[in-house]
């Protein structure tokens, strides 16, 4: 059974640009959640999608957005990148919801210069 | 609101020694509790989880944790450390009344194993 796949693994972007990250969940999982990991703030919840609907949202500015497709694949987008957006972005999938067992991808390392 | 406190951002043990990583949580509802491990440049891997039932939970790689409601704790232990256990460990909590709440993570504890 394939795990959670995140692409790309590494990204370097310039301040002001936008970026799109992709996450393919485990087959059959309908919940996809996104987390930002930084040395200073640790792991912070961004948002969760379930059956193409955003079900939960963390405390991040509107520059951070996401969506989920009918095949449960999810994308997150960050517009007008800031230096502080440099982080490891982790995607997690679960069968019914975040509070149940969540399986994480390897993450996308975003560096904003 | 739920929160997690992991005591000690860095723990160092000798190979073969007991591993004890501390986690205390705050939750106004019955919690679901998790321990995850992260190796460098990798995602998080679930070690074990507590939802309901037996309070002593066994996980992968010889780790176990005990849910103590009276102490609001969920400490992670392993009887004998291996070099391969060196990694960062995260404790997390979610709302046990609902399967739809985000995981709230602690700041993490980096475990070093000395030969």
mmCIF file of C-alpha atoms in Angstrom:
data_model
loop_
_atom_site.group_PDB
_atom_site.id
_atom_site.type_symbol
_atom_site.label_atom_id
_atom_site.label_comp_id
_atom_site.label_asym_id
_atom_site.label_seq_id
_atom_site.Cartn_x
_atom_site.Cartn_y
_atom_site.Cartn_z
ATOM 1 C CA UNK A 1 0.000 0.000 0.000
ATOM 2 C CA UNK A 2 1.562 3.266 -1.101
ATOM 3 C CA UNK A 3 2.089 5.910 1.535
ATOM 4 C CA UNK A 4 1.392 9.620 1.452
ATOM 5 C CA UNK A 5 3.249 11.259 -1.414
ATOM 6 C CA UNK A 6 4.220 14.905 -1.385
ATOM 7 C CA UNK A 7 5.698 16.738 -4.339
ATOM 8 C CA UNK A 8 8.044 18.372 -4.798
ATOM 9 C CA UNK A 9 10.403 17.460 -1.954
ATOM 10 C CA UNK A 10 12.344 20.700 -2.180
ATOM 11 C CA UNK A 11 11.497 24.160 -3.483
ATOM 12 C CA UNK A 12 13.314 27.458 -3.595
ATOM 13 C CA UNK A 13 11.196 30.520 -4.291
ATOM 14 C CA UNK A 14 11.719 34.250 -4.266
ATOM 15 C CA UNK A 15 9.885 36.575 -1.911
ATOM 16 C CA UNK A 16 6.632 37.735 -3.474
ATOM 17 C CA UNK A 17 6.143 34.679 -5.641
ATOM 18 C CA UNK A 18 3.483 32.068 -5.111
ATOM 19 C CA UNK A 19 3.879 28.325 -4.720
ATOM 20 C CA UNK A 20 1.697 25.227 -4.976
ATOM 21 C CA UNK A 21 2.431 22.035 -3.088
ATOM 22 C CA UNK A 22 0.802 18.693 -3.808
ATOM 23 C CA UNK A 23 -0.218 15.778 -1.625
ATOM 24 C CA UNK A 24 -1.533 12.375 -2.669
ATOM 25 C CA UNK A 25 -3.067 10.548 0.290
ATOM 26 C CA UNK A 26 -3.165 6.849 0.968
ATOM 27 C CA UNK A 27 -5.733 5.137 -1.222
ATOM 28 C CA UNK A 28 -9.138 5.204 0.456
ATOM 29 C CA UNK A 29 -8.300 8.045 2.824
ATOM 30 C CA UNK A 30 -10.668 10.973 2.538
ATOM 31 C CA UNK A 31 -9.123 13.360 5.030
ATOM 32 C CA UNK A 32 -6.039 15.370 4.156
ATOM 33 C CA UNK A 33 -4.529 17.848 6.568
ATOM 34 C CA UNK A 34 -1.571 20.196 6.231
ATOM 35 C CA UNK A 35 0.949 21.291 8.843
ATOM 36 C CA UNK A 36 3.779 23.792 8.810
ATOM 37 C CA UNK A 37 6.925 22.862 10.714
ATOM 38 C CA UNK A 38 9.517 25.464 11.674
ATOM 39 C CA UNK A 39 12.283 25.392 14.302
ATOM 40 C CA UNK A 40 10.709 28.291 16.176
ATOM 41 C CA UNK A 41 7.020 27.458 16.098
ATOM 42 C CA UNK A 42 7.136 23.689 15.813
ATOM 43 C CA UNK A 43 4.270 21.893 14.099
ATOM 44 C CA UNK A 44 1.302 24.120 13.370
ATOM 45 C CA UNK A 45 -1.967 23.080 11.787
ATOM 46 C CA UNK A 46 -2.904 24.824 8.557
ATOM 47 C CA UNK A 47 -6.139 23.228 7.380
ATOM 48 C CA UNK A 48 -7.953 19.967 6.772
ATOM 49 C CA UNK A 49 -10.010 18.816 3.821
ATOM 50 C CA UNK A 50 -12.511 16.017 3.854
ATOM 51 C CA UNK A 51 -14.414 14.959 0.735
ATOM 52 C CA UNK A 52 -13.397 18.136 -1.093
ATOM 53 C CA UNK A 53 -14.599 20.444 1.708
ATOM 54 C CA UNK A 54 -12.466 22.411 4.108
ATOM 55 C CA UNK A 55 -13.505 21.112 7.480
ATOM 56 C CA UNK A 56 -11.020 22.800 9.785
ATOM 57 C CA UNK A 57 -8.698 25.755 9.510
ATOM 58 C CA UNK A 58 -5.795 26.916 11.622
ATOM 59 C CA UNK A 59 -4.662 30.444 12.396
ATOM 60 C CA UNK A 60 -2.815 31.321 9.238
ATOM 61 C CA UNK A 61 -3.314 34.346 6.985
ATOM 62 C CA UNK A 62 -5.428 34.161 3.856
ATOM 63 C CA UNK A 63 -2.274 33.846 1.757
ATOM 64 C CA UNK A 64 -2.405 30.180 2.673
ATOM 65 C CA UNK A 65 -5.122 28.263 0.879
ATOM 66 C CA UNK A 66 -5.849 24.758 -0.192
ATOM 67 C CA UNK A 67 -8.191 22.521 -2.033
ATOM 68 C CA UNK A 68 -9.008 18.866 -2.444
ATOM 69 C CA UNK A 69 -9.992 17.058 -5.589
ATOM 70 C CA UNK A 70 -12.508 14.283 -6.087
ATOM 71 C CA UNK A 71 -9.728 11.676 -5.936
ATOM 72 C CA UNK A 72 -8.748 13.073 -2.490
ATOM 73 C CA UNK A 73 -5.487 14.546 -3.745
ATOM 74 C CA UNK A 74 -4.873 17.917 -2.189
ATOM 75 C CA UNK A 75 -2.939 21.025 -3.012
ATOM 76 C CA UNK A 76 -1.961 23.945 -0.876
ATOM 77 C CA UNK A 77 -1.044 27.324 -2.237
ATOM 78 C CA UNK A 78 0.885 30.147 -0.660
ATOM 79 C CA UNK A 79 0.720 33.502 -2.380
ATOM 80 C CA UNK A 80 2.976 36.520 -1.946
ATOM 81 C CA UNK A 81 5.677 34.493 -0.248
ATOM 82 C CA UNK A 82 7.501 35.948 2.734
ATOM 83 C CA UNK A 83 10.835 34.907 4.168
ATOM 84 C CA UNK A 84 9.008 33.571 7.222
ATOM 85 C CA UNK A 85 7.157 31.066 5.072
ATOM 86 C CA UNK A 86 10.334 29.021 4.797
ATOM 87 C CA UNK A 87 9.429 25.732 6.445
ATOM 88 C CA UNK A 88 8.798 22.040 6.055
ATOM 89 C CA UNK A 89 5.197 21.559 4.941
ATOM 90 C CA UNK A 90 3.749 18.217 5.946
ATOM 91 C CA UNK A 91 0.655 16.558 4.637
ATOM 92 C CA UNK A 92 -1.177 13.868 6.562
ATOM 93 C CA UNK A 93 -3.972 11.588 5.466
ATOM 94 C CA UNK A 94 -6.440 9.587 7.480
ATOM 95 C CA UNK A 95 -9.511 7.548 6.789
ATOM 96 C CA UNK A 96 -12.111 9.593 8.598
ATOM 97 C CA UNK A 97 -10.486 12.504 10.338
ATOM 98 C CA UNK A 98 -7.449 14.055 11.885
ATOM 99 C CA UNK A 99 -8.141 12.756 15.355
ATOM 100 C CA UNK A 100 -7.775 9.205 14.176
ATOM 101 C CA UNK A 101 -4.537 7.692 13.039
ATOM 102 C CA UNK A 102 -2.858 10.096 10.628
ATOM 103 C CA UNK A 103 -0.143 9.081 8.193
ATOM 104 C CA UNK A 104 2.363 11.725 7.195
ATOM 105 C CA UNK A 105 4.217 12.297 3.974
ATOM 106 C CA UNK A 106 7.914 13.153 3.839
ATOM 107 C CA UNK A 107 7.134 16.819 3.439
ATOM 108 C CA UNK A 108 8.072 19.609 1.094
ATOM 109 C CA UNK A 109 10.961 21.799 2.184
ATOM 110 C CA UNK A 110 10.208 25.345 1.042
ATOM 111 C CA UNK A 111 12.929 27.951 1.138
ATOM 112 C CA UNK A 112 12.028 31.567 0.408
ATOM 113 C CA UNK A 113 14.928 33.827 -0.552
ATOM 114 C CA UNK B 1 -8.224 24.377 24.079
ATOM 115 C CA UNK B 2 -5.833 21.474 24.093
ATOM 116 C CA UNK B 3 -2.119 21.731 24.608
ATOM 117 C CA UNK B 4 0.898 19.485 24.995
ATOM 118 C CA UNK B 5 4.048 20.045 27.004
ATOM 119 C CA UNK B 6 7.105 17.941 26.394
ATOM 120 C CA UNK B 7 9.622 18.278 29.199
ATOM 121 C CA UNK B 8 13.140 18.502 27.860
ATOM 122 C CA UNK B 9 13.871 19.625 24.340
ATOM 123 C CA UNK B 10 16.900 17.337 24.279
ATOM 124 C CA UNK B 11 17.449 14.022 26.026
ATOM 125 C CA UNK B 12 20.676 12.077 25.831
ATOM 126 C CA UNK B 13 21.005 8.416 26.872
ATOM 127 C CA UNK B 14 23.630 5.723 26.558
ATOM 128 C CA UNK B 15 23.060 2.786 24.264
ATOM 129 C CA UNK B 16 21.234 0.095 26.241
ATOM 130 C CA UNK B 17 19.874 2.538 28.809
ATOM 131 C CA UNK B 18 16.235 3.283 29.534
ATOM 132 C CA UNK B 19 14.565 5.890 27.360
ATOM 133 C CA UNK B 20 11.996 8.124 29.052
ATOM 134 C CA UNK B 21 10.416 11.006 27.144
ATOM 135 C CA UNK B 22 7.882 13.033 29.069
ATOM 136 C CA UNK B 23 4.577 14.364 27.792
ATOM 137 C CA UNK B 24 1.859 16.170 29.687
ATOM 138 C CA UNK B 25 -1.346 17.308 28.063
ATOM 139 C CA UNK B 26 -4.175 19.641 28.785
ATOM 140 C CA UNK B 27 -7.632 18.791 27.519
ATOM 141 C CA UNK B 28 -11.148 19.530 28.697
ATOM 142 C CA UNK B 29 -12.469 16.459 26.899
ATOM 143 C CA UNK B 30 -11.299 12.857 26.779
ATOM 144 C CA UNK B 31 -8.126 12.929 24.739
ATOM 145 C CA UNK B 32 -6.729 10.818 22.003
ATOM 146 C CA UNK B 33 -2.945 10.735 22.493
ATOM 147 C CA UNK B 34 -0.173 9.969 20.048
ATOM 148 C CA UNK B 35 3.585 9.690 19.853
ATOM 149 C CA UNK B 36 5.296 10.318 16.536
ATOM 150 C CA UNK B 37 8.961 10.033 15.564
ATOM 151 C CA UNK B 38 10.728 12.120 12.940
ATOM 152 C CA UNK B 39 14.081 11.310 11.393
ATOM 153 C CA UNK B 40 16.079 14.080 9.669
ATOM 154 C CA UNK B 41 14.433 15.388 6.511
ATOM 155 C CA UNK B 42 11.569 12.950 6.888
ATOM 156 C CA UNK B 43 7.909 13.113 7.782
ATOM 157 C CA UNK B 44 6.378 11.882 11.003
ATOM 158 C CA UNK B 45 5.906 8.202 11.716
ATOM 159 C CA UNK B 46 3.341 7.026 14.247
ATOM 160 C CA UNK B 47 4.896 5.115 17.139
ATOM 161 C CA UNK B 48 1.767 4.452 19.148
ATOM 162 C CA UNK B 49 -1.611 5.867 20.092
ATOM 163 C CA UNK B 50 -4.094 5.819 22.922
ATOM 164 C CA UNK B 51 -7.776 6.209 22.200
ATOM 165 C CA UNK B 52 -9.742 4.159 24.719
ATOM 166 C CA UNK B 53 -9.313 0.986 26.693
ATOM 167 C CA UNK B 54 -6.027 -0.283 28.068
ATOM 168 C CA UNK B 55 -3.933 2.569 29.386
ATOM 169 C CA UNK B 56 -0.604 0.888 28.655
ATOM 170 C CA UNK B 57 -0.057 1.093 24.941
ATOM 171 C CA UNK B 58 2.622 -0.784 23.045
ATOM 172 C CA UNK B 59 3.973 0.576 19.810
ATOM 173 C CA UNK B 60 6.572 -0.143 17.199
ATOM 174 C CA UNK B 61 10.317 -0.540 17.764
ATOM 175 C CA UNK B 62 9.859 -1.579 21.403
ATOM 176 C CA UNK B 63 8.311 1.687 22.591
ATOM 177 C CA UNK B 64 5.386 1.909 24.957
ATOM 178 C CA UNK B 65 3.461 4.647 26.739
ATOM 179 C CA UNK B 66 1.059 4.786 29.640
ATOM 180 C CA UNK B 67 -1.956 7.066 29.790
ATOM 181 C CA UNK B 68 -2.357 8.429 33.318
ATOM 182 C CA UNK B 69 -5.486 10.519 33.523
ATOM 183 C CA UNK B 70 -4.852 11.667 37.094
ATOM 184 C CA UNK B 71 -1.447 13.016 36.102
ATOM 185 C CA UNK B 72 -2.536 14.146 32.593
ATOM 186 C CA UNK B 73 0.554 12.389 31.306
ATOM 187 C CA UNK B 74 1.473 10.097 28.442
ATOM 188 C CA UNK B 75 5.184 9.399 28.849
ATOM 189 C CA UNK B 76 7.061 7.348 26.255
ATOM 190 C CA UNK B 77 9.478 4.642 27.355
ATOM 191 C CA UNK B 78 11.772 2.028 25.902
ATOM 192 C CA UNK B 79 13.750 -0.367 28.111
ATOM 193 C CA UNK B 80 16.949 -0.342 26.073
ATOM 194 C CA UNK B 81 18.013 2.396 23.675
ATOM 195 C CA UNK B 82 19.518 1.618 20.288
ATOM 196 C CA UNK B 83 21.574 3.933 18.141
ATOM 197 C CA UNK B 84 18.794 3.858 15.576
ATOM 198 C CA UNK B 85 16.417 5.474 18.090
ATOM 199 C CA UNK B 86 18.184 8.815 17.710
ATOM 200 C CA UNK B 87 15.526 11.116 16.277
ATOM 201 C CA UNK B 88 12.993 13.763 17.272
ATOM 202 C CA UNK B 89 9.892 12.632 19.099
ATOM 203 C CA UNK B 90 6.573 14.437 19.193
ATOM 204 C CA UNK B 91 3.642 13.950 21.503
ATOM 205 C CA UNK B 92 0.233 14.989 20.158
ATOM 206 C CA UNK B 93 -3.320 15.247 21.442
ATOM 207 C CA UNK B 94 -6.700 15.488 19.785
ATOM 208 C CA UNK B 95 -10.299 15.611 20.929
ATOM 209 C CA UNK B 96 -11.437 12.122 21.835
ATOM 210 C CA UNK B 97 -15.083 13.046 21.405
ATOM 211 C CA UNK B 98 -14.598 13.778 17.735
ATOM 212 C CA UNK B 99 -12.472 12.358 14.982
ATOM 213 C CA UNK B 100 -12.381 15.687 13.238
ATOM 214 C CA UNK B 101 -10.111 17.861 15.307
ATOM 215 C CA UNK B 102 -6.532 18.800 14.465
ATOM 216 C CA UNK B 103 -3.621 17.172 16.172
ATOM 217 C CA UNK B 104 -1.995 19.545 18.639
ATOM 218 C CA UNK B 105 1.709 18.799 18.901
ATOM 219 C CA UNK B 106 4.265 19.406 21.569
ATOM 220 C CA UNK B 107 7.512 21.164 20.699
ATOM 221 C CA UNK B 108 9.336 17.889 20.371
ATOM 222 C CA UNK B 109 12.186 16.152 22.188
ATOM 223 C CA UNK B 110 15.393 15.343 20.394
ATOM 224 C CA UNK B 111 16.800 12.007 21.560
ATOM 225 C CA UNK B 112 20.511 11.378 21.264
ATOM 226 C CA UNK B 113 21.935 7.909 21.877
ATOM 227 C CA UNK B 114 25.565 7.679 22.925
ATOM 228 C CA UNK B 115 27.600 4.599 22.118
#
